[in-house]
Coordinates of C-alpha atoms in Angstrom, one line a residue:
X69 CA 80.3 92.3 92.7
X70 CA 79.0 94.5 94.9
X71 CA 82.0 96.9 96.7
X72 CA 81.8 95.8 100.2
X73 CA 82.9 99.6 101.8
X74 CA 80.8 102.6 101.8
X75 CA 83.9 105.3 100.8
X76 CA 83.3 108.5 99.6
X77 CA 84.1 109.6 96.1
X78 CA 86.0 112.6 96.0
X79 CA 86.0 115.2 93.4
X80 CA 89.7 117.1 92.9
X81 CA 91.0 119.3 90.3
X82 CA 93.2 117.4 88.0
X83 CA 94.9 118.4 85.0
X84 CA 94.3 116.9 81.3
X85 CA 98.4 117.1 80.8
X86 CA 99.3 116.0 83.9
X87 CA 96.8 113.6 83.7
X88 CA 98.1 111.9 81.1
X89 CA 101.7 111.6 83.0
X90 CA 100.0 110.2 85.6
X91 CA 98.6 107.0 83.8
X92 CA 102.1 106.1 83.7
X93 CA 102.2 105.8 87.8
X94 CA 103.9 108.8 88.4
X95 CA 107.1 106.3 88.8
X96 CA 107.6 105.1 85.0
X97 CA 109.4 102.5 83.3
X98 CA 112.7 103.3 81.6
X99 CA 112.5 103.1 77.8
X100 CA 115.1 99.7 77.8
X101 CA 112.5 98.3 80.4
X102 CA 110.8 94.6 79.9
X103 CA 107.4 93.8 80.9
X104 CA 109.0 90.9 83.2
X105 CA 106.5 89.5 86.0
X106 CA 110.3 90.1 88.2
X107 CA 110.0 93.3 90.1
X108 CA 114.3 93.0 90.6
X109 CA 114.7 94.4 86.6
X110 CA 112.4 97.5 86.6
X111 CA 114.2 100.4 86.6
X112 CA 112.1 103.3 87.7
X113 CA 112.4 107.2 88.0
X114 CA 110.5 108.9 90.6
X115 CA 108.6 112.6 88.9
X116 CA 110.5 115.5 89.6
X117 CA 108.7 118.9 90.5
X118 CA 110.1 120.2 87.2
X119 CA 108.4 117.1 85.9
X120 CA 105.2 118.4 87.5
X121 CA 105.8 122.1 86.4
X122 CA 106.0 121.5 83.0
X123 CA 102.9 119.1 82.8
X124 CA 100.8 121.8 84.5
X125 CA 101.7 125.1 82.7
X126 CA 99.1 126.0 80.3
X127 CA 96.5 123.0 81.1
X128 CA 93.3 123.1 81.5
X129 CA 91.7 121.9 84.8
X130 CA 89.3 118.6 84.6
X131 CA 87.3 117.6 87.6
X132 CA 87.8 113.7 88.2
X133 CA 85.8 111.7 90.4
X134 CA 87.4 108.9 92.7
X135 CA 85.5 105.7 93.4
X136 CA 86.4 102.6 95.2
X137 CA 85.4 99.2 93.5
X138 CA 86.0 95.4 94.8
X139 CA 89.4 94.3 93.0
X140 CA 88.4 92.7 89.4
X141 CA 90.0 90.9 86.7
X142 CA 90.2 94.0 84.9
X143 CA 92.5 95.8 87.0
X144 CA 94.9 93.2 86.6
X145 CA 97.2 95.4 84.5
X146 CA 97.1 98.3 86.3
X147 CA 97.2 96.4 90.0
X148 CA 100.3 95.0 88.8
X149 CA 102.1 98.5 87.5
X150 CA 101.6 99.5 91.2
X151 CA 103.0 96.6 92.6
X152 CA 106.2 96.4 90.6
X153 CA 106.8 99.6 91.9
X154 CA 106.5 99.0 95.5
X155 CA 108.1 95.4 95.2
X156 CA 111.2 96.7 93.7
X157 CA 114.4 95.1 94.6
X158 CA 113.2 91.4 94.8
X159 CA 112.8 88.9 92.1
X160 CA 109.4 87.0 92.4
X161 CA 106.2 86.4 89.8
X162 CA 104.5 89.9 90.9
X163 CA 101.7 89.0 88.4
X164 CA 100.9 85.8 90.3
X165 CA 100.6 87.7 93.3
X166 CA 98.4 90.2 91.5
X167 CA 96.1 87.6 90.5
X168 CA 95.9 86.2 93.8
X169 CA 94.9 89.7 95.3
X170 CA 92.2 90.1 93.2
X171 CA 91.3 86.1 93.7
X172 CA 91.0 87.2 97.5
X173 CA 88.7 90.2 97.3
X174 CA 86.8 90.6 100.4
X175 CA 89.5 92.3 102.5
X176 CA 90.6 94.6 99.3
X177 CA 90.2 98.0 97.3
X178 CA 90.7 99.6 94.6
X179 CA 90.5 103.3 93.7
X180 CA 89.8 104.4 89.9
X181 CA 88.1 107.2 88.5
X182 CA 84.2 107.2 88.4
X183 CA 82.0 107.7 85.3
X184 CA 84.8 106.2 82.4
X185 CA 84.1 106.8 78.9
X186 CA 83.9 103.7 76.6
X187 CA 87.5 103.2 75.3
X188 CA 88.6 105.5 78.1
X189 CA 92.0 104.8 80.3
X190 CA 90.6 103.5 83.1
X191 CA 94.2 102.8 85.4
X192 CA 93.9 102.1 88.8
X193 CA 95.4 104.6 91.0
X194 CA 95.7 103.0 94.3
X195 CA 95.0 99.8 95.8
X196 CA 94.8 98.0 99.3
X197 CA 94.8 94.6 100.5
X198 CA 95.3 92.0 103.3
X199 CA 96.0 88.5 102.1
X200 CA 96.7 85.6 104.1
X201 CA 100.0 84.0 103.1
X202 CA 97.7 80.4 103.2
X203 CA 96.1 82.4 100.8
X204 CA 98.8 81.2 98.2
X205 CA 97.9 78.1 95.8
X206 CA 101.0 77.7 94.8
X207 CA 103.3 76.9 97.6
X208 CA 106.5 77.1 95.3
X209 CA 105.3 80.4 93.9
X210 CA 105.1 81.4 98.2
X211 CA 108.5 80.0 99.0
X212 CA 109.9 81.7 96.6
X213 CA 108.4 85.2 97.9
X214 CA 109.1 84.7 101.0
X215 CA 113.3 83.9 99.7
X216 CA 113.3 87.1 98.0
X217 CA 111.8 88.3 101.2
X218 CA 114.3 86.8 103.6
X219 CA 117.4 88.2 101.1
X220 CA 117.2 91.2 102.2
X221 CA 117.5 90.3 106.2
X222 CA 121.0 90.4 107.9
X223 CA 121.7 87.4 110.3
X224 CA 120.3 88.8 113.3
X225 CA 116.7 89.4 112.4
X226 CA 116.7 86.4 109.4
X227 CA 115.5 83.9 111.8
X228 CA 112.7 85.6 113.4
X229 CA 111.5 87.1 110.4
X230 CA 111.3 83.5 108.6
X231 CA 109.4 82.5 111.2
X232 CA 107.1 84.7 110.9
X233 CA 106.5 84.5 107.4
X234 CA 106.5 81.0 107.0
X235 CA 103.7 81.2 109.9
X236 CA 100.2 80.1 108.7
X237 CA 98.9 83.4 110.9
X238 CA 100.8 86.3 109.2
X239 CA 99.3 88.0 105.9
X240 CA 100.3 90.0 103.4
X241 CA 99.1 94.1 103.6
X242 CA 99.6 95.5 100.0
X243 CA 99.3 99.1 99.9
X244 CA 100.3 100.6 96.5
X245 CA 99.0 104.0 94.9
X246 CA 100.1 106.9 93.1
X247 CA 102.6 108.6 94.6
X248 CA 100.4 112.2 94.6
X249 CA 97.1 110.3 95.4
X250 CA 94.9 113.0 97.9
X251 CA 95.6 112.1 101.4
X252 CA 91.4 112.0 101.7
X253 CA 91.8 109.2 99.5
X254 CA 94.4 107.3 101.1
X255 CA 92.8 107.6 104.5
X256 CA 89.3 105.8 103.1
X257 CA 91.6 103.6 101.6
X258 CA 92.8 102.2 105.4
X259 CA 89.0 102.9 106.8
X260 CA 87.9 100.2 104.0
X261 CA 91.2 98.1 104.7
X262 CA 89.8 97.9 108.7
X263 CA 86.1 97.2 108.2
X264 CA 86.6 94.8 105.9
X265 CA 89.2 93.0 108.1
X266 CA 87.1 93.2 110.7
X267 CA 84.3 91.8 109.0
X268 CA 86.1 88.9 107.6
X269 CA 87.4 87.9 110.8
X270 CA 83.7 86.7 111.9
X271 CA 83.6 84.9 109.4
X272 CA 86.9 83.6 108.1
X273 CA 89.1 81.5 109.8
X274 CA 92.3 82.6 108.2
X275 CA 91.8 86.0 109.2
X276 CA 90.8 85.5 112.6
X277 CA 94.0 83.9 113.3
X278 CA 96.1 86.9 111.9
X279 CA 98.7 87.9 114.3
X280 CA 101.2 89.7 112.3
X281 CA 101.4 91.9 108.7
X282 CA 104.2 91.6 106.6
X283 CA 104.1 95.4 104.4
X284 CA 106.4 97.1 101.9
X285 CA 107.3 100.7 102.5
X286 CA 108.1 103.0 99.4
X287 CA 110.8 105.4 101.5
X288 CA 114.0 107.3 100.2
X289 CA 117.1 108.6 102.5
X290 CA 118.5 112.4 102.8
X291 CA 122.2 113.2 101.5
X292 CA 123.5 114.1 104.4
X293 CA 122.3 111.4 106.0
X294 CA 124.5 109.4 103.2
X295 CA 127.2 111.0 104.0
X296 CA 127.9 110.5 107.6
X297 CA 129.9 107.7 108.1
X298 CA 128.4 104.9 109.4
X299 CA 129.3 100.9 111.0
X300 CA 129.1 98.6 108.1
X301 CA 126.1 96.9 110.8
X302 CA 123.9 99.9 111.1
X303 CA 120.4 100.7 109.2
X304 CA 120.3 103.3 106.8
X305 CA 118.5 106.3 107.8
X306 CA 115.2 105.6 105.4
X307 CA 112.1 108.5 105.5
X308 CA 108.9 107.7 104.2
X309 CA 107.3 108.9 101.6
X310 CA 103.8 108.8 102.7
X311 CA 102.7 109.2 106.8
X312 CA 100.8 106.1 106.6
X313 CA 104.2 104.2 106.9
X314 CA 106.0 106.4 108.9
X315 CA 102.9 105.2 111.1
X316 CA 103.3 101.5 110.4
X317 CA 107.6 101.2 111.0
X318 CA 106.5 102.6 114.4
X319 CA 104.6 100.2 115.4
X320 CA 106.8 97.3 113.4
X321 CA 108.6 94.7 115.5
X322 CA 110.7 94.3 112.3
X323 CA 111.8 96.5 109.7
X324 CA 114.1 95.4 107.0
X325 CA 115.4 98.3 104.1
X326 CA 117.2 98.0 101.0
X327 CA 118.6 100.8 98.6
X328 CA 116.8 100.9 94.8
X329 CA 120.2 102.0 93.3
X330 CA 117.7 103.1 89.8
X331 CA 115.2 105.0 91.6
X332 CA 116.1 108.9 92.7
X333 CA 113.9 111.6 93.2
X334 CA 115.4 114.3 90.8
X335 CA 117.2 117.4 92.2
X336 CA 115.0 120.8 91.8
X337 CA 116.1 124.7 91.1
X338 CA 119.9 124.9 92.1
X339 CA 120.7 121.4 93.5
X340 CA 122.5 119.4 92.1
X341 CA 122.6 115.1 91.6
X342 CA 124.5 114.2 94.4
X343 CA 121.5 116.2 96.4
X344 CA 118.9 114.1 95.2
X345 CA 117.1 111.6 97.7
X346 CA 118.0 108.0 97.2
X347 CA 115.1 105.7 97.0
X348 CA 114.5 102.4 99.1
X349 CA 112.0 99.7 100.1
X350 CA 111.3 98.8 103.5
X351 CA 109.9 95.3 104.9
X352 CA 107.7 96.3 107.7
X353 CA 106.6 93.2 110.3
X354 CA 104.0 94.4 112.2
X355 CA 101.3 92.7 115.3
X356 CA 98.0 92.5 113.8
X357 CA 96.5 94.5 117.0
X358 CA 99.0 97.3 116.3
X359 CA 98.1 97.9 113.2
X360 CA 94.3 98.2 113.9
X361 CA 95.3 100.7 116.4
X362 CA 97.2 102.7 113.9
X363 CA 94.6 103.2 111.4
X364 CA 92.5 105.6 113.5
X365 CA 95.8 107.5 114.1
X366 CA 96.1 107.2 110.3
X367 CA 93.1 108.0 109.0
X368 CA 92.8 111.1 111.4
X369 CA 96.2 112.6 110.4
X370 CA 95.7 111.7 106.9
X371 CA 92.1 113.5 107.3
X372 CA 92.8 116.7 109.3

């Protein structure tokens, strides 16, 4: 298959150590981990810039290539490492979803290094998608995602969020990547996200009719932001890791977050554990039209 976007590769030093950590997602498995299809049993530990220190002292730098490919059976594996990190907290069948992205190619990318030795790791580092929720064979497998979904909603916003899910115009945006990838990278990422979206809806029904994006959000809070008191009602105070979703929650009509009580970005030089960031997903529902709107905005501040 031919990859439908004309993106750039990019050439970046890399080290062959750090490299190495890296095949593991940056975000790794504990060692009593399964290898479940339910994202709600991973336990996960963000990298530490000690982590990153000690993986870089002493290595020797290796130029790697970046290329962006039409999602395959053969990123299957690595597609779904990426998504049970971002789809932490709920319990659903991640690898059906997987599957069904790569099904459901033509609005969808993935970044992976260029020129792979035979017998070479070849992981995937990043990968974006927009998938019509009709998009789903199997309707129990899409219920069921959309429940773990709606679990994480309080009262007030359950209903309208429901609806909008269980609408046959909202789709599914899936943007998961390393959580170091070059911000170049990430910006051709959403260029190939739009022009494929764009193209699709001339052709495709399903995507013409697209009036709203359901996203998840990889995002953390602060510790003194933890430690104010707050009404049992109110949101916690959830950054994002990446400007790309800072981006997206502002134009969200809907934005639903829940704690990952495993996942902390580890305290560096004198901190100490109760100063390290807590991490969190966020549901973001967004208008279709906002989002196209955004990714200029994206891609020039990802760019700059």
């Amino acid at each position: 298959v031919t990859n439908p976007t004309d993106m750039a590769s990019f050439k970046l030093s890399y080290y062959n150590e750090y490299k190495s950590y890296l095949s593991n997602m940056i975000t790794h498995r504990s060692p009593n981990c399964s290898s479940s299809s339910s994202s709600s049993d991973n336990s996960w530990e963000e990298a530490s810039n000690d982590d990153v220190a000690m993986a870089t002292n002493s290595a020797n730098v290796e130029l790697v290539d970046f290329e962006a490919y039409p999602p395959a059976d053969e990123d299957w594996h690595g597609t779904k490492v990426l998504l049970d990190g971002l789809f932490q907290g709920i319990s659903f069948d991640v690898g059906y979803l997987t599957q069904t992205l790569i099904d459901n190619y033509k609005v969808g990318t993935v970044i992976k290094g260029a020129d792979i030795e035979p017998g070479e790791d070849d992981p995937v580092f990043a990968i974006g998608s927009i998938l019509p929720l009709t998009f789903y064979q199997d309707k129990q497998q899409l219920e069921a995602f959309i429940e773990a979904l709606l679990k994480k909603c309080c009262e007030e916003e359950r209903n309208e969020i429901e609806e909008i899910l269980k609408s046959q115009r909202t789709a599914l945006m899936v943007n998961a990547k390393f959580a170091n990838l070059p911000l170049q990278i990430t910006g051709q990422l959403y260029k190939a996200l739009k022009m494929d979206l764009l193209t699709e809806r001339k052709e495709n029904e399903a995507y013409k009719n697209i009036t709203h994006l359901a996203c998840l959000g990889r995002g953390y809070t602060r510790p003194e932001k933890r430690k104010k008191k707050k009404l049992k009602s109110s949101e916690p105070h959830v950054e994002y890791q990446a400007i790309d979703m800072e981006e997206i929650a502002e134009s969200s009509s809907h934005v639903v977050s829940w704690k990952i009580a495993d996942e902390t970005l580890a305290p560096v030089n004198n901190s100490t554990a109760q100063d390290a960031l807590q991490g969190y997903r966020s549901l973001m529902i967004v208008p279709i039209e906002g989002f196209l709107q955004k990714v200029d905005v994206i891609v020039e501040k990802l760019t700059e």
